[in-house]
CSV table of C-alpha atoms and ligand atoms in Angstrom, one decimal:
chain,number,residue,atom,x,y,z
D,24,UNK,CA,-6.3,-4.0,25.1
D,25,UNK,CA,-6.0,-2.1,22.0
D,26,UNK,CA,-7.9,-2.7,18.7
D,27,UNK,CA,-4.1,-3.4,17.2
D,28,UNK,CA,-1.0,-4.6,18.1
D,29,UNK,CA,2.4,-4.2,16.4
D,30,UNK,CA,5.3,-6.0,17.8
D,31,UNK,CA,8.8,-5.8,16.6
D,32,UNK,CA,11.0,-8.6,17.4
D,33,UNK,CA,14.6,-8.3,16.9
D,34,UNK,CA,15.7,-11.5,17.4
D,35,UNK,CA,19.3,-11.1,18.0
D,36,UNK,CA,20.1,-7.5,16.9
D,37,UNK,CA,20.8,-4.1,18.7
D,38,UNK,CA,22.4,-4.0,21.7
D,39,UNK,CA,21.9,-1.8,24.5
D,40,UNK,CA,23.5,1.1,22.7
D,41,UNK,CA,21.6,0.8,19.1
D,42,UNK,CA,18.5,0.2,21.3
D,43,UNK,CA,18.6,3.6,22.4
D,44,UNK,CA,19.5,5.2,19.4
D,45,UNK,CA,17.1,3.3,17.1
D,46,UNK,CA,14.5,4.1,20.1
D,47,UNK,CA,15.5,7.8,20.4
D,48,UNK,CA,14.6,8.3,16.6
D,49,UNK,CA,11.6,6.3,16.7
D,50,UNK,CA,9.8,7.5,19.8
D,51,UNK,CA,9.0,11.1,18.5
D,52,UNK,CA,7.7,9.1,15.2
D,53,UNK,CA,5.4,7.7,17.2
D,54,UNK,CA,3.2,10.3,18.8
D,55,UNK,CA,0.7,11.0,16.3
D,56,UNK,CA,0.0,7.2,15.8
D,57,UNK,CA,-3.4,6.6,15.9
D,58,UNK,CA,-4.6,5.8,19.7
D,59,UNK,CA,-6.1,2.4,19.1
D,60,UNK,CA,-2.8,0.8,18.4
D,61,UNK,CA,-0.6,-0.5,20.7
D,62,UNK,CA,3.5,-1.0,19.7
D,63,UNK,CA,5.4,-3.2,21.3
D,64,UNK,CA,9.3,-3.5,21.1
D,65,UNK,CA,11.2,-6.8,22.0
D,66,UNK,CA,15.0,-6.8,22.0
D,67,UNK,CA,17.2,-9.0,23.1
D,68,UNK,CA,17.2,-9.4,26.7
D,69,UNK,CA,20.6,-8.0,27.4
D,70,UNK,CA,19.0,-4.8,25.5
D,71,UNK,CA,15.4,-4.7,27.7
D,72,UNK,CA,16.5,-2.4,30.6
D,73,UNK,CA,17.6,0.2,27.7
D,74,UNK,CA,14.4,0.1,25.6
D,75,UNK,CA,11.8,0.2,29.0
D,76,UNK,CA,14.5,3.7,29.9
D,77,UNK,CA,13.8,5.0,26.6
D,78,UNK,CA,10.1,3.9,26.5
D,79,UNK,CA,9.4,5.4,29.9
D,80,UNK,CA,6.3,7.6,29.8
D,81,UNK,CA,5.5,6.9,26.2
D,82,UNK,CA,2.6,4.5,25.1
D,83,UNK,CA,5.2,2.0,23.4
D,84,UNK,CA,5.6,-0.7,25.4
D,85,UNK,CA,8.6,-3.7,25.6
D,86,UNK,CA,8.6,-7.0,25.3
D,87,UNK,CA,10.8,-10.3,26.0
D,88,UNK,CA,11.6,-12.4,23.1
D,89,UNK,CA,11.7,-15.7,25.4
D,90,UNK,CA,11.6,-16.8,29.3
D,91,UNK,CA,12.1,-19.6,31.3
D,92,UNK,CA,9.1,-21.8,32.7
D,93,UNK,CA,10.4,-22.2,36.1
D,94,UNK,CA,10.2,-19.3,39.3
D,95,UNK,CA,14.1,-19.4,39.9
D,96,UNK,CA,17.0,-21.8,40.1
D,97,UNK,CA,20.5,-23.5,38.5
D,98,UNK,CA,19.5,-22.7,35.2
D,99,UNK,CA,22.4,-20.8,33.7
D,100,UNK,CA,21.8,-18.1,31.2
D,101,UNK,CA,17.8,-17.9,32.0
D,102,UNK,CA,15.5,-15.2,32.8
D,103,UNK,CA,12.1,-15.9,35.0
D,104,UNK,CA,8.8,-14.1,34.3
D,105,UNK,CA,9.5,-12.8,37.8
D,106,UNK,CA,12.4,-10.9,37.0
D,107,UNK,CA,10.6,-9.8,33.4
D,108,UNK,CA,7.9,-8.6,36.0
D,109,UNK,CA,10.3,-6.7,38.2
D,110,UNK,CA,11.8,-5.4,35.2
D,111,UNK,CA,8.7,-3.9,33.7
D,112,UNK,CA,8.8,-5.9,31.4
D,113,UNK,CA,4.9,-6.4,29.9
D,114,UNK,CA,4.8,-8.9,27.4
D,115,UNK,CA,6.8,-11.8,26.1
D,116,UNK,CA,7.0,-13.7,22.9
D,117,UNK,CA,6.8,-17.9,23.5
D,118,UNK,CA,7.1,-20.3,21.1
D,119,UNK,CA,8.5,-18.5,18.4
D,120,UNK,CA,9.3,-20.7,15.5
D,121,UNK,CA,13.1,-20.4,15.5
D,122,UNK,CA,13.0,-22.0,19.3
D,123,UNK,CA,11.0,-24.9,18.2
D,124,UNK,CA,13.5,-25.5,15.7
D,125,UNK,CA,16.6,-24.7,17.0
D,126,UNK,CA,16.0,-24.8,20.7
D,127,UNK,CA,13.9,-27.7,20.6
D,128,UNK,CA,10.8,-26.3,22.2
D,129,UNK,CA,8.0,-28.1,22.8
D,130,UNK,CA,4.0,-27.1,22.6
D,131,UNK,CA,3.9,-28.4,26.3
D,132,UNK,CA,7.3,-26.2,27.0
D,133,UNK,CA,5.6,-23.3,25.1
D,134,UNK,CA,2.2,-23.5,27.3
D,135,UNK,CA,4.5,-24.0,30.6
D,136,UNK,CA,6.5,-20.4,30.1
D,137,UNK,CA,3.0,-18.8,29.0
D,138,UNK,CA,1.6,-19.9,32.6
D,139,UNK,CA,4.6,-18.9,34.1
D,140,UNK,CA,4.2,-15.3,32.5
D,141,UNK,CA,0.6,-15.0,33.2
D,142,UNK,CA,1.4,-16.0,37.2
D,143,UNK,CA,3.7,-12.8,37.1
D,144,UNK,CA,1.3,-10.2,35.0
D,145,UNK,CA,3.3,-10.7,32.1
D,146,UNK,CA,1.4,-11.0,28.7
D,147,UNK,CA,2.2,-14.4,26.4
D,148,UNK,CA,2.6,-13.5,22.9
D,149,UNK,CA,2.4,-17.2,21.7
D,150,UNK,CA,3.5,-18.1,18.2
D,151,UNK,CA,2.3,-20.9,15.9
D,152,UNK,CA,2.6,-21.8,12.3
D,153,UNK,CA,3.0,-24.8,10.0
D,154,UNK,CA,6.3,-25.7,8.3
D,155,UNK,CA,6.5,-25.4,4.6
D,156,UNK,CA,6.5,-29.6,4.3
D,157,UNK,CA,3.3,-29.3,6.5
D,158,UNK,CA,1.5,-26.5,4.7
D,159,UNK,CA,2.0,-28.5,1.0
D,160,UNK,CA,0.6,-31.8,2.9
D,161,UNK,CA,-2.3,-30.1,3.6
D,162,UNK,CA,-1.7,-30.2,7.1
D,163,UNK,CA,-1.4,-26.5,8.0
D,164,UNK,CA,-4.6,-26.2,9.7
D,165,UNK,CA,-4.5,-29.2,12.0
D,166,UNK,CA,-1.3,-28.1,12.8
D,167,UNK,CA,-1.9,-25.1,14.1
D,168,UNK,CA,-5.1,-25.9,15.6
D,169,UNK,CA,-3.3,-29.1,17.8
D,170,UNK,CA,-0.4,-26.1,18.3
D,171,UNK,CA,-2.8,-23.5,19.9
D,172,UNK,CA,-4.7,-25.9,21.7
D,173,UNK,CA,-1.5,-27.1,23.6
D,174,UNK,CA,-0.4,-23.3,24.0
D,175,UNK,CA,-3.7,-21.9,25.8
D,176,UNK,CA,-4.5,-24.7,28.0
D,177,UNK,CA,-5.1,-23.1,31.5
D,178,UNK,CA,-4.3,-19.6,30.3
D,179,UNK,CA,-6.5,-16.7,31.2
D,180,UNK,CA,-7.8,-15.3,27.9
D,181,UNK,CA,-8.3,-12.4,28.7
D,182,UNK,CA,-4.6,-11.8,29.0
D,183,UNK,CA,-3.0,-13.6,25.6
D,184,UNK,CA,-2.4,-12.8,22.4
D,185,UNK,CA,-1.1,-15.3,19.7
D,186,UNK,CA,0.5,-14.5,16.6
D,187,UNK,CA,0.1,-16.3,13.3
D,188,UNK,CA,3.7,-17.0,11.5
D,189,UNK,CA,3.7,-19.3,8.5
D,190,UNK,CA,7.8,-20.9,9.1
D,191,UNK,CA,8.1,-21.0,5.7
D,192,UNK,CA,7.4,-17.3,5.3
D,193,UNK,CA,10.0,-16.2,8.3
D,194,UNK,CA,12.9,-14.3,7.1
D,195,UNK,CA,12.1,-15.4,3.5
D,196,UNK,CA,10.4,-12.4,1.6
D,197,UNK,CA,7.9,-14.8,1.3
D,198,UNK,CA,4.4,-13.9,2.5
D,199,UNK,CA,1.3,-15.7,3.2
D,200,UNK,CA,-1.6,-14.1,1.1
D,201,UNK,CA,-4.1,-12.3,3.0
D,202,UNK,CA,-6.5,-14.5,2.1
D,203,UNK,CA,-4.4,-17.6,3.4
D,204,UNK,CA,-3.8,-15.7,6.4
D,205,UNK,CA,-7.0,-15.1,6.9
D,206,UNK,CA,-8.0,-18.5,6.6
D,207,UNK,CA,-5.6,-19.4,9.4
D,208,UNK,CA,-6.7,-16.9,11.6
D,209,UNK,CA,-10.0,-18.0,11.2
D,210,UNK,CA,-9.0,-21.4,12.4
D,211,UNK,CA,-7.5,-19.8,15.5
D,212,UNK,CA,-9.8,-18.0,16.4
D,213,UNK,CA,-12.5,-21.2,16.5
D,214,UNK,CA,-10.3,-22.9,18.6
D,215,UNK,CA,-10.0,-20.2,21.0
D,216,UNK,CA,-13.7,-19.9,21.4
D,217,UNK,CA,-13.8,-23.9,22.2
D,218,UNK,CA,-11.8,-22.7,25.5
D,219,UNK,CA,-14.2,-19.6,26.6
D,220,UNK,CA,-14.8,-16.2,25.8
D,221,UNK,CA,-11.8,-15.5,23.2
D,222,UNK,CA,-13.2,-12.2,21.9
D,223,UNK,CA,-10.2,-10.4,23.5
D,224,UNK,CA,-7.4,-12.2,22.4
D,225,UNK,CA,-5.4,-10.7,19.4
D,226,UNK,CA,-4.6,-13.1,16.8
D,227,UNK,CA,-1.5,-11.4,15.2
D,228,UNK,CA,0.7,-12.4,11.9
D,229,UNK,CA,4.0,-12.8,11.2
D,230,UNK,CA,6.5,-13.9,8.8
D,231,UNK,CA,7.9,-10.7,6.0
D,232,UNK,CA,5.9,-8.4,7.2
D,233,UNK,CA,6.8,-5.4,4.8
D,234,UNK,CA,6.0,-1.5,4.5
D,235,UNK,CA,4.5,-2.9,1.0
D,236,UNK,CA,2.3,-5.7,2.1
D,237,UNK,CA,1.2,-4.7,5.7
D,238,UNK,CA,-2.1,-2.5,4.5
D,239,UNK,CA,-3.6,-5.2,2.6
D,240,UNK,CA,-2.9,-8.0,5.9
D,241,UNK,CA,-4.1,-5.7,7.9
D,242,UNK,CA,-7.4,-5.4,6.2
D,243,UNK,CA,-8.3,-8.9,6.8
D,244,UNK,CA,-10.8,-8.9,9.2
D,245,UNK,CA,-9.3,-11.6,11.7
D,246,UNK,CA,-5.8,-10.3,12.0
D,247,UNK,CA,-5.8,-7.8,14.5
D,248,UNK,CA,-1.9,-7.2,14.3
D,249,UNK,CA,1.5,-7.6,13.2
D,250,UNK,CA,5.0,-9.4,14.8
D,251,UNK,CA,7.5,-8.2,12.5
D,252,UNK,CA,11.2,-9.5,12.4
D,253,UNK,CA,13.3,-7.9,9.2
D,254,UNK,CA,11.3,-5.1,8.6
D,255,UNK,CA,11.5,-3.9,12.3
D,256,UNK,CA,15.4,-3.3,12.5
D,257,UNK,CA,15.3,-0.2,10.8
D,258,UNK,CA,13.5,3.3,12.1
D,259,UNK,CA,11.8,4.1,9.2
D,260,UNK,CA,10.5,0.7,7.8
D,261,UNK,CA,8.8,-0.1,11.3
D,262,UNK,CA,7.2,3.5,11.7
D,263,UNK,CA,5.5,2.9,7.9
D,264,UNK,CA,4.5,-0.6,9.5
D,265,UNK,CA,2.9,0.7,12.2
D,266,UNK,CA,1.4,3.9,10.4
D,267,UNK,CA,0.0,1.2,8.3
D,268,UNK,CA,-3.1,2.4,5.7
D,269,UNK,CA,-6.5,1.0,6.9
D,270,UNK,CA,-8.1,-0.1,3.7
D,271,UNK,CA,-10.6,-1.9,5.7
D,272,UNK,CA,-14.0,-2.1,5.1
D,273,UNK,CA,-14.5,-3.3,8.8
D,274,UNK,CA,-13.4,0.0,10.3
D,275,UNK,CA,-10.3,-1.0,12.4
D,276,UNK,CA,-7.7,1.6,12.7
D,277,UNK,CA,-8.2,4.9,11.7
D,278,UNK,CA,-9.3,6.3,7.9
W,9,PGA,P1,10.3,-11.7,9.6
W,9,PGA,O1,10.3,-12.4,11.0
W,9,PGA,O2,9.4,-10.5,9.6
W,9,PGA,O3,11.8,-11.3,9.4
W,9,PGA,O4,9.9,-12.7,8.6
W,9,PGA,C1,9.1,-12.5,11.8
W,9,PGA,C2,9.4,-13.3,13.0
W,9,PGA,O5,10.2,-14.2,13.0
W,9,PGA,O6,8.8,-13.0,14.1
């Protein structure tokens, strides 16, 4: 897997016909990103056989923004990891914050759909983060940790990522520092390593990822990425993201 992985979720913008216009302008933005990132787009699902047509024979790559845990059956309005599969579909994002809260997810719903996406090839993006009550308690780490444990049990490492998002900095403007990031990511990654050999899963973060504050996040040495919501709906706000500046003194990306 690449060094560093950029994923745009659109949550429930662009149809099929923006998708391809958005993706015609961006595509040819893209070719002289350096090679040790990866960028992945997630539309909405009605919008995914658009984005892997105009993706086709590039090195972006598309994404679900959700799946259902089970094979096949009456569930009306769902989409299996199977058919993702068939699709070409490569990755999908579980457990985003807005379908704990508003869909009622669960951490054991959230580790279901990522075994069902790994039986099929397809690549869990698994999100976690504390809630603003939960951060001011001073129970941001415990939450996450008790979060990601429940996500990766019985997942194959070597084919997860997880991404980082703070609720309370979703959609807000509102960013975690780098240094609280950090800090979280830190947290995740020890957890990881209590289930195995967790050197290759990407810990990404989210929640207002901007053109203005991506450098400095991405310097931190345990965030190996970005899932970006706002700031990925328009062309030229995502390419900045993704040409993002490495100021790191560990080396990742290129100078
Ligand atoms: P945001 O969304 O960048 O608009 O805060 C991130 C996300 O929800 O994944």
């Amino acid at each position: 897997m690449k060094s560093t992985i950029i994923v745009a979720n659109w949550k429930m913008h662009h149809g099929p016909g923006q998708t391809r216009r958005y993706l015609e302008a961006f595509v040819p933005l893209m070719k002289d990103l350096p090679v040790d990132r990866q960028v992945i787009i997630c539309p909405p699902s009605i919008s995914l056989a658009a984005a892997l047509e105009a993706t086709g024979g590039t090195p972006i790559k598309v994404g679900a923004q959700n799946v259902h845990q089970q094979e096949s059956g009456a569930y009306t309005g769902e989409i299996s990891a199977a058919m993702l599969a068939e699709a070409g579909v490569e990755y999908a994002i579980v457990g985003h914050s807005e379908r704990r809260q508003l869909f009622g997810e669960t951490d054991s719903l959230v580790n279901q759909k990522a075994l069902a996406l790994q039986n099929c090839g397809v690549l869990p993006i698994v999100c976690v983060g504390e809630t603003l009550e939960q951060r001011q308690s001073g129970e941001a780490q415990a939450t996450v940790r008790q979060q990601v444990e429940a996500a990766v049990a019985g997942l194959d490492l070597q084919r997860l990522c997880i991404a980082y998002e703070p609720v309370w900095a979703i959609g807000t403007g509102q960013t975690a520092t780098p240094e609280d990031a950090q800090e979280i990511h830190s947290v995740v990654r020890d957890v990881l390593r209590s289930f195995g050999d967790a050197t290759a899963v990407p810990v990404l973060y989210g929640g207002s990822v901007k053109p203005d504050s991506v450098d400095e996040l991405m310097a931190q040495p345990d965030i190996n990425g970005a899932l970006v919501g706002g700031a990925s709906l328009l062309v030229e706000s995502f390419q900045r993201i993704c040409c993002y500046q490495s100021i790191s003194p560990f080396g990742r990306g290129v100078e």
